[in-house]
């Protein structure tokens, strides 16, 4: 499997009918906003984009924020920033919502953009949109400076619309717009699983084998560190024996002393989602752009 080298035309994969309601809600909310913040997980700078929604965003000032930049491979992220610079009209910035300085820079960036944004309201208003788990609630909390949105919460809770103050003359909608991607392309589905945007899948092995292969091809050092093995051992490690080694190291055992491979696999997936294995980017421009 040559995991990284699949060429996908994401624009072909439009949104299915049952998501229309969520879209209508977002469309309504967007009418009241002066600026849209589109959050994109830095680990999937292309697959995480909301191409399907571009019609909703038309004629609205928008910025793209690449969230969780602390979890992304720095070199690959630089490649993506260059790509964005050359191909994207929308202003963009990287942000780590867990870092105070990064949030400060993010805030000044927003205020700088807003200078050129007109409003018919007393205050300028903005809204965050993005796929599940990308950091929307974290962004709201980070900008407001206190916990008003539940982090790690399940999506879909309807609440009254409230505006919260972010600073002088700027209000933020406390309810984020959740964008669901059409995932009938297996590679899109797997990448979204690996960043925790999709939590249900039929075949854990399919998802993990894809992630494992990318790590083996591009982030071998991270696998060596994760398993605490010698450099020379890595070339022999294949998908199955990787989890045998992991289960042994972590003492994941079932009754009778058998290795609990399933536990090792779920543990690996969680570590990938949480960025515990190291800084990874699952795609480069040349992998995904047709
Ligand atoms: N390392 C890191 N973790 C982040 C960052 N932003 C958010 N997270 C974590 O990512 C997870 C999801 O964050 P949320 O803010 O709940 O994401 P969301 O987009 O609101 O998710 P849904 O409400 O499910 O759509 C949480 O565990 C956050 O702590 C970031 O910039 N860096
Ligand atoms: Mg949320």
PDB file of C-alpha atoms and ligand atoms in Angstrom:
ATOM      1  CA  UNK A   1       0.000   0.000   0.000  1.00  0.00           C
ATOM      2  CA  UNK A   2       1.339   3.363  -0.926  1.00  0.00           C
ATOM      3  CA  UNK A   3      -0.724   5.305   1.545  1.00  0.00           C
ATOM      4  CA  UNK A   4       0.484   8.799   0.966  1.00  0.00           C
ATOM      5  CA  UNK A   5       0.327   8.830  -2.781  1.00  0.00           C
ATOM      6  CA  UNK A   6      -3.381   8.751  -3.447  1.00  0.00           C
ATOM      7  CA  UNK A   7      -4.617  11.567  -5.578  1.00  0.00           C
ATOM      8  CA  UNK A   8      -8.090  12.739  -4.652  1.00  0.00           C
ATOM      9  CA  UNK A   9     -10.274  15.384  -6.174  1.00  0.00           C
ATOM     10  CA  UNK A  10     -12.080  16.352  -2.982  1.00  0.00           C
ATOM     11  CA  UNK A  11     -14.427  18.647  -4.847  1.00  0.00           C
ATOM     12  CA  UNK A  12     -16.055  15.564  -6.404  1.00  0.00           C
ATOM     13  CA  UNK A  13     -17.220  14.406  -3.000  1.00  0.00           C
ATOM     14  CA  UNK A  14     -20.154  16.649  -2.312  1.00  0.00           C
ATOM     15  CA  UNK A  15     -22.382  16.599   0.742  1.00  0.00           C
ATOM     16  CA  UNK A  16     -25.165  13.981   1.113  1.00  0.00           C
ATOM     17  CA  UNK A  17     -28.826  14.906   1.572  1.00  0.00           C
ATOM     18  CA  UNK A  18     -29.201  14.132   5.278  1.00  0.00           C
ATOM     19  CA  UNK A  19     -26.722  16.841   6.207  1.00  0.00           C
ATOM     20  CA  UNK A  20     -28.880  19.502   4.617  1.00  0.00           C
ATOM     21  CA  UNK A  21     -30.525  20.506   7.918  1.00  0.00           C
ATOM     22  CA  UNK A  22     -27.214  21.269   9.598  1.00  0.00           C
ATOM     23  CA  UNK A  23     -26.233  23.276   6.529  1.00  0.00           C
ATOM     24  CA  UNK A  24     -29.454  25.278   6.603  1.00  0.00           C
ATOM     25  CA  UNK A  25     -28.812  26.150  10.259  1.00  0.00           C
ATOM     26  CA  UNK A  26     -25.319  27.305   9.465  1.00  0.00           C
ATOM     27  CA  UNK A  27     -26.549  29.283   6.481  1.00  0.00           C
ATOM     28  CA  UNK A  28     -29.070  31.096   8.711  1.00  0.00           C
ATOM     29  CA  UNK A  29     -26.456  31.862  11.356  1.00  0.00           C
ATOM     30  CA  UNK A  30     -23.971  33.068   8.779  1.00  0.00           C
ATOM     31  CA  UNK A  31     -26.371  35.824   7.757  1.00  0.00           C
ATOM     32  CA  UNK A  32     -25.717  37.483  11.082  1.00  0.00           C
ATOM     33  CA  UNK A  33     -21.925  37.340  10.843  1.00  0.00           C
ATOM     34  CA  UNK A  34     -19.243  39.606   9.445  1.00  0.00           C
ATOM     35  CA  UNK A  35     -16.382  37.123   9.571  1.00  0.00           C
ATOM     36  CA  UNK A  36     -16.185  33.342   9.296  1.00  0.00           C
ATOM     37  CA  UNK A  37     -13.338  31.446  10.913  1.00  0.00           C
ATOM     38  CA  UNK A  38     -12.864  28.139   9.125  1.00  0.00           C
ATOM     39  CA  UNK A  39     -10.920  25.771  11.366  1.00  0.00           C
ATOM     40  CA  UNK A  40      -8.857  23.071   9.683  1.00  0.00           C
ATOM     41  CA  UNK A  41      -6.889  20.382  11.524  1.00  0.00           C
ATOM     42  CA  UNK A  42      -3.207  21.030  10.711  1.00  0.00           C
ATOM     43  CA  UNK A  43      -2.627  17.296  10.343  1.00  0.00           C
ATOM     44  CA  UNK A  44      -4.949  17.160   7.304  1.00  0.00           C
ATOM     45  CA  UNK A  45      -4.563  20.606   5.723  1.00  0.00           C
ATOM     46  CA  UNK A  46      -6.454  19.562   2.605  1.00  0.00           C
ATOM     47  CA  UNK A  47      -8.840  16.778   3.623  1.00  0.00           C
ATOM     48  CA  UNK A  48      -9.921  18.853   6.612  1.00  0.00           C
ATOM     49  CA  UNK A  49     -10.991  21.768   4.416  1.00  0.00           C
ATOM     50  CA  UNK A  50     -14.638  22.634   3.903  1.00  0.00           C
ATOM     51  CA  UNK A  51     -14.651  22.666   0.107  1.00  0.00           C
ATOM     52  CA  UNK A  52     -18.226  21.375   0.065  1.00  0.00           C
ATOM     53  CA  UNK A  53     -19.331  24.483   1.919  1.00  0.00           C
ATOM     54  CA  UNK A  54     -17.684  27.104  -0.199  1.00  0.00           C
ATOM     55  CA  UNK A  55     -21.037  28.170  -1.648  1.00  0.00           C
ATOM     56  CA  UNK A  56     -22.211  28.947   1.901  1.00  0.00           C
ATOM     57  CA  UNK A  57     -19.177  31.100   2.507  1.00  0.00           C
ATOM     58  CA  UNK A  58     -19.378  33.111  -0.676  1.00  0.00           C
ATOM     59  CA  UNK A  59     -19.331  36.874  -0.256  1.00  0.00           C
ATOM     60  CA  UNK A  60     -18.420  36.649   3.417  1.00  0.00           C
ATOM     61  CA  UNK A  61     -15.041  37.631   4.739  1.00  0.00           C
ATOM     62  CA  UNK A  62     -13.365  34.456   5.974  1.00  0.00           C
ATOM     63  CA  UNK A  63     -10.109  33.337   7.468  1.00  0.00           C
ATOM     64  CA  UNK A  64      -8.666  29.840   7.683  1.00  0.00           C
ATOM     65  CA  UNK A  65      -7.090  28.790  10.964  1.00  0.00           C
ATOM     66  CA  UNK A  66      -4.981  25.646  10.940  1.00  0.00           C
ATOM     67  CA  UNK A  67      -5.653  24.339  14.443  1.00  0.00           C
ATOM     68  CA  UNK A  68      -3.597  21.932  16.546  1.00  0.00           C
ATOM     69  CA  UNK A  69      -0.456  23.222  14.848  1.00  0.00           C
ATOM     70  CA  UNK A  70       1.479  21.859  17.846  1.00  0.00           C
ATOM     71  CA  UNK A  71       0.571  18.348  16.666  1.00  0.00           C
ATOM     72  CA  UNK A  72       1.659  18.829  13.054  1.00  0.00           C
ATOM     73  CA  UNK A  73       5.018  17.977  11.512  1.00  0.00           C
ATOM     74  CA  UNK A  74       6.695  21.383  11.236  1.00  0.00           C
ATOM     75  CA  UNK A  75       8.460  20.798   7.936  1.00  0.00           C
ATOM     76  CA  UNK A  76       5.338  19.499   6.211  1.00  0.00           C
ATOM     77  CA  UNK A  77       3.327  22.324   7.734  1.00  0.00           C
ATOM     78  CA  UNK A  78       5.720  24.847   6.179  1.00  0.00           C
ATOM     79  CA  UNK A  79       5.191  23.160   2.812  1.00  0.00           C
ATOM     80  CA  UNK A  80       1.452  23.544   3.278  1.00  0.00           C
ATOM     81  CA  UNK A  81       1.744  27.192   4.307  1.00  0.00           C
ATOM     82  CA  UNK A  82       3.673  27.880   1.127  1.00  0.00           C
ATOM     83  CA  UNK A  83       1.001  26.029  -0.821  1.00  0.00           C
ATOM     84  CA  UNK A  84      -1.752  28.055   0.847  1.00  0.00           C
ATOM     85  CA  UNK A  85       0.129  31.259   0.173  1.00  0.00           C
ATOM     86  CA  UNK A  86       0.380  30.454  -3.522  1.00  0.00           C
ATOM     87  CA  UNK A  87      -3.093  29.007  -4.035  1.00  0.00           C
ATOM     88  CA  UNK A  88      -5.449  30.496  -1.483  1.00  0.00           C
ATOM     89  CA  UNK A  89      -7.112  33.915  -1.485  1.00  0.00           C
ATOM     90  CA  UNK A  90      -8.344  33.566   2.076  1.00  0.00           C
ATOM     91  CA  UNK A  91      -5.986  34.809   4.830  1.00  0.00           C
ATOM     92  CA  UNK A  92      -4.724  31.949   6.989  1.00  0.00           C
ATOM     93  CA  UNK A  93      -2.871  31.350  10.248  1.00  0.00           C
ATOM     94  CA  UNK A  94      -1.662  28.395  12.325  1.00  0.00           C
ATOM     95  CA  UNK A  95      -2.831  28.196  15.905  1.00  0.00           C
ATOM     96  CA  UNK A  96      -2.413  26.075  19.012  1.00  0.00           C
ATOM     97  CA  UNK A  97      -5.332  26.729  21.310  1.00  0.00           C
ATOM     98  CA  UNK A  98      -3.430  25.261  24.239  1.00  0.00           C
ATOM     99  CA  UNK A  99      -0.751  27.928  24.043  1.00  0.00           C
ATOM    100  CA  UNK A 100      -1.386  31.428  25.408  1.00  0.00           C
ATOM    101  CA  UNK A 101       1.050  33.165  23.048  1.00  0.00           C
ATOM    102  CA  UNK A 102      -0.332  31.402  20.014  1.00  0.00           C
ATOM    103  CA  UNK A 103      -3.859  32.437  21.014  1.00  0.00           C
ATOM    104  CA  UNK A 104      -2.638  36.040  21.451  1.00  0.00           C
ATOM    105  CA  UNK A 105      -1.160  36.010  17.938  1.00  0.00           C
ATOM    106  CA  UNK A 106      -4.383  34.510  16.630  1.00  0.00           C
ATOM    107  CA  UNK A 107      -6.413  37.238  18.294  1.00  0.00           C
ATOM    108  CA  UNK A 108      -4.269  40.046  16.845  1.00  0.00           C
ATOM    109  CA  UNK A 109      -4.497  38.404  13.427  1.00  0.00           C
ATOM    110  CA  UNK A 110      -8.311  38.442  13.667  1.00  0.00           C
ATOM    111  CA  UNK A 111      -8.375  42.088  14.764  1.00  0.00           C
ATOM    112  CA  UNK A 112      -6.039  43.007  11.908  1.00  0.00           C
ATOM    113  CA  UNK A 113      -8.337  41.327   9.373  1.00  0.00           C
ATOM    114  CA  UNK A 114     -11.407  42.912  10.938  1.00  0.00           C
ATOM    115  CA  UNK A 115     -10.077  46.405  10.342  1.00  0.00           C
ATOM    116  CA  UNK A 116     -11.040  45.962   6.692  1.00  0.00           C
ATOM    117  CA  UNK A 117     -14.358  44.265   7.379  1.00  0.00           C
ATOM    118  CA  UNK A 118     -17.511  46.357   7.321  1.00  0.00           C
ATOM    119  CA  UNK A 119     -20.511  45.702   9.537  1.00  0.00           C
ATOM    120  CA  UNK A 120     -24.094  46.830   9.747  1.00  0.00           C
ATOM    121  CA  UNK A 121     -24.106  46.073  13.469  1.00  0.00           C
ATOM    122  CA  UNK A 122     -22.755  47.970  16.440  1.00  0.00           C
ATOM    123  CA  UNK A 123     -20.145  45.287  16.999  1.00  0.00           C
ATOM    124  CA  UNK A 124     -18.434  43.128  14.422  1.00  0.00           C
ATOM    125  CA  UNK A 125     -19.556  39.517  14.646  1.00  0.00           C
ATOM    126  CA  UNK A 126     -17.849  36.269  13.820  1.00  0.00           C
ATOM    127  CA  UNK A 127     -18.561  32.565  13.836  1.00  0.00           C
ATOM    128  CA  UNK A 128     -16.379  29.488  13.824  1.00  0.00           C
ATOM    129  CA  UNK A 129     -17.056  26.541  11.543  1.00  0.00           C
ATOM    130  CA  UNK A 130     -15.241  23.257  11.126  1.00  0.00           C
ATOM    131  CA  UNK A 131     -15.467  19.483  11.179  1.00  0.00           C
ATOM    132  CA  UNK A 132     -15.980  17.588  14.479  1.00  0.00           C
ATOM    133  CA  UNK A 133     -13.050  17.635  16.926  1.00  0.00           C
ATOM    134  CA  UNK A 134     -11.073  20.303  15.070  1.00  0.00           C
ATOM    135  CA  UNK A 135     -11.038  22.619  18.094  1.00  0.00           C
ATOM    136  CA  UNK A 136     -14.089  24.866  17.617  1.00  0.00           C
ATOM    137  CA  UNK A 137     -15.086  24.895  21.299  1.00  0.00           C
ATOM    138  CA  UNK A 138     -11.442  25.335  22.297  1.00  0.00           C
ATOM    139  CA  UNK A 139     -11.247  28.362  20.002  1.00  0.00           C
ATOM    140  CA  UNK A 140     -14.340  29.946  21.544  1.00  0.00           C
ATOM    141  CA  UNK A 141     -13.014  29.382  25.061  1.00  0.00           C
ATOM    142  CA  UNK A 142      -9.518  30.574  24.177  1.00  0.00           C
ATOM    143  CA  UNK A 143     -10.782  33.795  22.606  1.00  0.00           C
ATOM    144  CA  UNK A 144     -13.266  34.566  25.336  1.00  0.00           C
ATOM    145  CA  UNK A 145     -10.771  33.628  28.029  1.00  0.00           C
ATOM    146  CA  UNK A 146     -13.102  31.357  29.964  1.00  0.00           C
ATOM    147  CA  UNK A 147     -14.941  28.087  29.516  1.00  0.00           C
ATOM    148  CA  UNK A 148     -18.218  28.761  27.843  1.00  0.00           C
ATOM    149  CA  UNK A 149     -18.218  25.928  25.323  1.00  0.00           C
ATOM    150  CA  UNK A 150     -17.837  22.317  26.313  1.00  0.00           C
ATOM    151  CA  UNK A 151     -14.627  20.820  24.987  1.00  0.00           C
ATOM    152  CA  UNK A 152     -14.644  17.288  23.683  1.00  0.00           C
ATOM    153  CA  UNK A 153     -18.420  17.488  23.745  1.00  0.00           C
ATOM    154  CA  UNK A 154     -20.561  15.509  21.356  1.00  0.00           C
ATOM    155  CA  UNK A 155     -21.822  17.665  18.523  1.00  0.00           C
ATOM    156  CA  UNK A 156     -25.404  18.547  17.835  1.00  0.00           C
ATOM    157  CA  UNK A 157     -26.650  20.127  21.050  1.00  0.00           C
ATOM    158  CA  UNK A 158     -29.011  22.941  20.154  1.00  0.00           C
ATOM    159  CA  UNK A 159     -28.878  25.995  22.346  1.00  0.00           C
ATOM    160  CA  UNK A 160     -30.103  29.532  22.189  1.00  0.00           C
ATOM    161  CA  UNK A 161     -27.951  31.781  20.079  1.00  0.00           C
ATOM    162  CA  UNK A 162     -25.679  33.905  22.201  1.00  0.00           C
ATOM    163  CA  UNK A 163     -22.979  36.357  21.371  1.00  0.00           C
ATOM    164  CA  UNK A 164     -19.962  36.599  23.612  1.00  0.00           C
ATOM    165  CA  UNK A 165     -17.536  39.447  23.712  1.00  0.00           C
ATOM    166  CA  UNK A 166     -14.009  38.759  22.504  1.00  0.00           C
ATOM    167  CA  UNK A 167     -12.665  42.276  22.859  1.00  0.00           C
ATOM    168  CA  UNK A 168     -13.427  45.810  21.882  1.00  0.00           C
ATOM    169  CA  UNK A 169     -16.132  45.859  19.212  1.00  0.00           C
ATOM    170  CA  UNK A 170     -15.953  42.120  18.481  1.00  0.00           C
ATOM    171  CA  UNK A 171     -18.498  39.450  19.328  1.00  0.00           C
ATOM    172  CA  UNK A 172     -18.311  35.732  18.725  1.00  0.00           C
ATOM    173  CA  UNK A 173     -21.186  33.317  18.316  1.00  0.00           C
ATOM    174  CA  UNK A 174     -20.993  30.846  21.199  1.00  0.00           C
ATOM    175  CA  UNK A 175     -22.375  28.053  19.007  1.00  0.00           C
ATOM    176  CA  UNK A 176     -19.959  26.666  16.446  1.00  0.00           C
ATOM    177  CA  UNK A 177     -21.055  25.460  13.023  1.00  0.00           C
ATOM    178  CA  UNK A 178     -20.273  21.803  12.608  1.00  0.00           C
ATOM    179  CA  UNK A 179     -19.391  20.790   9.086  1.00  0.00           C
ATOM    180  CA  UNK A 180     -19.801  17.159   8.150  1.00  0.00           C
ATOM    181  CA  UNK A 181     -17.780  15.859   5.293  1.00  0.00           C
ATOM    182  CA  UNK A 182     -18.986  13.328   2.822  1.00  0.00           C
ATOM    183  CA  UNK A 183     -16.746  10.396   3.463  1.00  0.00           C
ATOM    184  CA  UNK A 184     -17.507   7.891   0.774  1.00  0.00           C
ATOM    185  CA  UNK A 185     -13.898   8.020  -0.282  1.00  0.00           C
ATOM    186  CA  UNK A 186     -12.059   5.504   1.918  1.00  0.00           C
ATOM    187  CA  UNK A 187      -8.931   7.655   2.222  1.00  0.00           C
ATOM    188  CA  UNK A 188     -10.907  10.668   3.419  1.00  0.00           C
ATOM    189  CA  UNK A 189     -12.705   8.449   5.931  1.00  0.00           C
ATOM    190  CA  UNK A 190      -9.452   7.035   7.308  1.00  0.00           C
ATOM    191  CA  UNK A 191      -7.779  10.421   7.659  1.00  0.00           C
ATOM    192  CA  UNK A 192     -10.797  11.816   9.484  1.00  0.00           C
ATOM    193  CA  UNK A 193     -10.691   8.817  11.847  1.00  0.00           C
ATOM    194  CA  UNK A 194      -6.987   9.376  12.535  1.00  0.00           C
ATOM    195  CA  UNK A 195      -7.568  12.961  13.676  1.00  0.00           C
ATOM    196  CA  UNK A 196     -10.630  12.002  15.734  1.00  0.00           C
ATOM    197  CA  UNK A 197     -13.207  13.721  13.563  1.00  0.00           C
ATOM    198  CA  UNK A 198     -15.023  10.466  12.874  1.00  0.00           C
ATOM    199  CA  UNK A 199     -15.413   8.111  15.777  1.00  0.00           C
ATOM    200  CA  UNK A 200     -17.275   5.240  14.155  1.00  0.00           C
ATOM    201  CA  UNK A 201     -15.786   2.810  11.689  1.00  0.00           C
ATOM    202  CA  UNK A 202     -16.424  -0.759  10.609  1.00  0.00           C
ATOM    203  CA  UNK A 203     -12.849  -1.848  10.399  1.00  0.00           C
ATOM    204  CA  UNK A 204     -10.304  -0.605  12.912  1.00  0.00           C
ATOM    205  CA  UNK A 205      -7.517  -2.430  11.093  1.00  0.00           C
ATOM    206  CA  UNK A 206      -8.203  -0.583   7.845  1.00  0.00           C
ATOM    207  CA  UNK A 207      -7.918   2.779   9.579  1.00  0.00           C
ATOM    208  CA  UNK A 208      -4.842   1.840  11.590  1.00  0.00           C
ATOM    209  CA  UNK A 209      -3.035   0.082   8.787  1.00  0.00           C
ATOM    210  CA  UNK A 210      -3.337   3.273   6.761  1.00  0.00           C
ATOM    211  CA  UNK A 211      -1.969   5.393   9.624  1.00  0.00           C
ATOM    212  CA  UNK A 212       0.739   2.868  10.452  1.00  0.00           C
ATOM    213  CA  UNK A 213       1.934   2.825   6.850  1.00  0.00           C
ATOM    214  CA  UNK A 214       2.246   6.603   6.724  1.00  0.00           C
ATOM    215  CA  UNK A 215       4.262   6.529   9.931  1.00  0.00           C
ATOM    216  CA  UNK A 216       6.428   3.714   8.637  1.00  0.00           C
ATOM    217  CA  UNK A 217       7.062   5.562   5.354  1.00  0.00           C
ATOM    218  CA  UNK A 218       7.538   9.064   6.706  1.00  0.00           C
ATOM    219  CA  UNK A 219       7.871   9.053  10.486  1.00  0.00           C
ATOM    220  CA  UNK A 220       9.894   5.955  11.250  1.00  0.00           C
ATOM    221  CA  UNK A 221      11.730   7.783  14.043  1.00  0.00           C
ATOM    222  CA  UNK A 222       8.473   8.396  15.867  1.00  0.00           C
ATOM    223  CA  UNK A 223       7.629   4.678  15.750  1.00  0.00           C
ATOM    224  CA  UNK A 224      11.081   3.820  17.119  1.00  0.00           C
ATOM    225  CA  UNK A 225      10.609   6.242  19.997  1.00  0.00           C
ATOM    226  CA  UNK A 226       7.041   5.150  20.639  1.00  0.00           C
ATOM    227  CA  UNK A 227       7.974   1.468  20.929  1.00  0.00           C
ATOM    228  CA  UNK A 228      11.323   2.269  22.542  1.00  0.00           C
ATOM    229  CA  UNK A 229      13.118  -0.109  20.204  1.00  0.00           C
ATOM    230  CA  UNK A 230      16.505   0.002  18.530  1.00  0.00           C
ATOM    231  CA  UNK A 231      16.790   1.665  15.120  1.00  0.00           C
ATOM    232  CA  UNK A 232      17.794  -1.630  13.571  1.00  0.00           C
ATOM    233  CA  UNK A 233      14.585  -3.332  14.723  1.00  0.00           C
ATOM    234  CA  UNK A 234      12.191  -1.061  12.847  1.00  0.00           C
ATOM    235  CA  UNK A 235      12.700  -2.503   9.368  1.00  0.00           C
ATOM    236  CA  UNK A 236      11.347  -5.885  10.532  1.00  0.00           C
ATOM    237  CA  UNK A 237       8.253  -4.413  12.062  1.00  0.00           C
ATOM    238  CA  UNK A 238       5.055  -4.988  10.162  1.00  0.00           C
ATOM    239  CA  UNK A 239       1.509  -4.005  11.055  1.00  0.00           C
ATOM    240  CA  UNK A 240       0.645  -7.125  13.104  1.00  0.00           C
ATOM    241  CA  UNK A 241       3.874  -7.535  15.026  1.00  0.00           C
ATOM    242  CA  UNK A 242       3.880  -3.800  15.791  1.00  0.00           C
ATOM    243  CA  UNK A 243       0.815  -4.339  17.949  1.00  0.00           C
ATOM    244  CA  UNK A 244       2.241  -7.502  19.475  1.00  0.00           C
ATOM    245  CA  UNK A 245       5.275  -5.492  20.557  1.00  0.00           C
ATOM    246  CA  UNK A 246       3.095  -2.645  21.798  1.00  0.00           C
ATOM    247  CA  UNK A 247       0.830  -4.972  23.807  1.00  0.00           C
ATOM    248  CA  UNK A 248       3.915  -6.623  25.334  1.00  0.00           C
ATOM    249  CA  UNK A 249       5.538  -3.290  26.247  1.00  0.00           C
ATOM    250  CA  UNK A 250       2.340  -1.931  27.759  1.00  0.00           C
ATOM    251  CA  UNK A 251       1.451  -5.252  29.405  1.00  0.00           C
ATOM    252  CA  UNK A 252      -1.920  -5.343  27.670  1.00  0.00           C
ATOM    253  CA  UNK A 253      -2.923  -8.906  28.496  1.00  0.00           C
ATOM    254  CA  UNK A 254      -6.144 -10.858  28.308  1.00  0.00           C
ATOM    255  CA  UNK A 255      -7.203 -13.792  30.457  1.00  0.00           C
ATOM    256  CA  UNK A 256      -4.725 -16.617  30.201  1.00  0.00           C
ATOM    257  CA  UNK A 257      -1.858 -14.244  29.559  1.00  0.00           C
ATOM    258  CA  UNK A 258      -2.643 -13.710  25.857  1.00  0.00           C
ATOM    259  CA  UNK A 259      -1.728 -10.375  24.323  1.00  0.00           C
ATOM    260  CA  UNK A 260      -4.652  -7.983  24.087  1.00  0.00           C
ATOM    261  CA  UNK A 261      -4.052  -6.733  20.553  1.00  0.00           C
ATOM    262  CA  UNK A 262      -7.373  -4.956  20.334  1.00  0.00           C
ATOM    263  CA  UNK A 263      -6.509  -2.865  23.371  1.00  0.00           C
ATOM    264  CA  UNK A 264      -3.129  -2.067  21.843  1.00  0.00           C
ATOM    265  CA  UNK A 265      -4.835  -0.935  18.652  1.00  0.00           C
ATOM    266  CA  UNK A 266      -7.346   1.327  20.372  1.00  0.00           C
ATOM    267  CA  UNK A 267      -4.590   2.731  22.507  1.00  0.00           C
ATOM    268  CA  UNK A 268      -2.503   3.495  19.395  1.00  0.00           C
ATOM    269  CA  UNK A 269      -5.475   5.194  17.730  1.00  0.00           C
ATOM    270  CA  UNK A 270      -6.091   7.350  20.788  1.00  0.00           C
ATOM    271  CA  UNK A 271      -2.426   8.301  20.929  1.00  0.00           C
ATOM    272  CA  UNK A 272      -2.521   9.272  17.252  1.00  0.00           C
ATOM    273  CA  UNK A 273      -5.653  11.394  17.726  1.00  0.00           C
ATOM    274  CA  UNK A 274      -4.196  13.080  20.810  1.00  0.00           C
ATOM    275  CA  UNK A 275      -0.846  13.670  19.112  1.00  0.00           C
ATOM    276  CA  UNK A 276       1.011  11.561  21.689  1.00  0.00           C
ATOM    277  CA  UNK A 277       3.159   9.786  19.118  1.00  0.00           C
ATOM    278  CA  UNK A 278       4.663  12.949  17.762  1.00  0.00           C
ATOM    279  CA  UNK A 279       4.130  15.639  15.197  1.00  0.00           C
ATOM    280  CA  UNK A 280       2.542  14.162  12.090  1.00  0.00           C
ATOM    281  CA  UNK A 281       0.924  15.406   8.898  1.00  0.00           C
ATOM    282  CA  UNK A 282      -1.034  12.792   6.985  1.00  0.00           C
ATOM    283  CA  UNK A 283      -0.824  14.424   3.563  1.00  0.00           C
ATOM    284  CA  UNK A 284       1.423  16.619   1.485  1.00  0.00           C
ATOM    285  CA  UNK A 285       0.206  18.824  -1.373  1.00  0.00           C
ATOM    286  CA  UNK A 286       1.602  16.407  -3.967  1.00  0.00           C
ATOM    287  CA  UNK A 287      -0.377  13.528  -2.402  1.00  0.00           C
ATOM    288  CA  UNK A 288      -3.761  15.110  -2.723  1.00  0.00           C
ATOM    289  CA  UNK A 289      -3.831  17.798  -5.365  1.00  0.00           C
ATOM    290  CA  UNK A 290      -4.886  16.727  -8.840  1.00  0.00           C
TER     291      UNK A 290
HETATM  292  N1  LIG B   1      -2.878  19.856  21.062  1.00  0.00           N
HETATM  293  C1  LIG B   1      -3.972  20.575  20.789  1.00  0.00           C
HETATM  294  N2  LIG B   1      -5.182  20.100  21.137  1.00  0.00           N
HETATM  295  C2  LIG B   1      -6.263  20.836  20.851  1.00  0.00           C
HETATM  296  C3  LIG B   1      -6.162  22.096  20.200  1.00  0.00           C
HETATM  297  N3  LIG B   1      -7.421  22.572  20.038  1.00  0.00           N
HETATM  298  C4  LIG B   1      -8.259  21.657  20.572  1.00  0.00           C
HETATM  299  N4  LIG B   1      -7.575  20.598  21.075  1.00  0.00           N
HETATM  300  C5  LIG B   1      -8.130  19.371  21.686  1.00  0.00           C
HETATM  301  O1  LIG B   1      -8.916  18.708  20.694  1.00  0.00           O
HETATM  302  C6  LIG B   1     -10.068  18.086  21.273  1.00  0.00           C
HETATM  303  C7  LIG B   1     -11.320  18.606  20.599  1.00  0.00           C
HETATM  304  O2  LIG B   1     -11.453  19.998  20.863  1.00  0.00           O
HETATM  305  P1  LIG B   1     -12.875  20.726  20.855  1.00  0.00           P
HETATM  306  O3  LIG B   1     -12.608  22.171  21.090  1.00  0.00           O
HETATM  307  O4  LIG B   1     -13.842  20.026  21.737  1.00  0.00           O
HETATM  308  O5  LIG B   1     -13.292  20.490  19.321  1.00  0.00           O
HETATM  309  P2  LIG B   1     -14.675  20.825  18.603  1.00  0.00           P
HETATM  310  O6  LIG B   1     -14.358  21.245  17.224  1.00  0.00           O
HETATM  311  O7  LIG B   1     -15.469  21.763  19.444  1.00  0.00           O
HETATM  312  O8  LIG B   1     -15.367  19.375  18.573  1.00  0.00           O
HETATM  313  P3  LIG B   1     -16.947  19.033  18.376  1.00  0.00           P
HETATM  314  O9  LIG B   1     -17.733  19.887  19.312  1.00  0.00           O
HETATM  315  O10 LIG B   1     -17.012  17.569  18.703  1.00  0.00           O
HETATM  316  O11 LIG B   1     -17.275  19.278  16.930  1.00  0.00           O
HETATM  317  C8  LIG B   1     -10.008  18.427  22.767  1.00  0.00           C
HETATM  318  O12 LIG B   1      -9.431  17.332  23.424  1.00  0.00           O
HETATM  319  C9  LIG B   1      -9.094  19.655  22.824  1.00  0.00           C
HETATM  320  O13 LIG B   1      -8.427  19.770  24.051  1.00  0.00           O
HETATM  321  C10 LIG B   1      -4.854  22.579  19.831  1.00  0.00           C
HETATM  322  O14 LIG B   1      -4.661  23.648  19.228  1.00  0.00           O
HETATM  323  N5  LIG B   1      -3.796  21.773  20.159  1.00  0.00           N
HETATM  324 MG1  LIG B   2     -17.380  21.586  20.332  1.00  0.00          MG
END
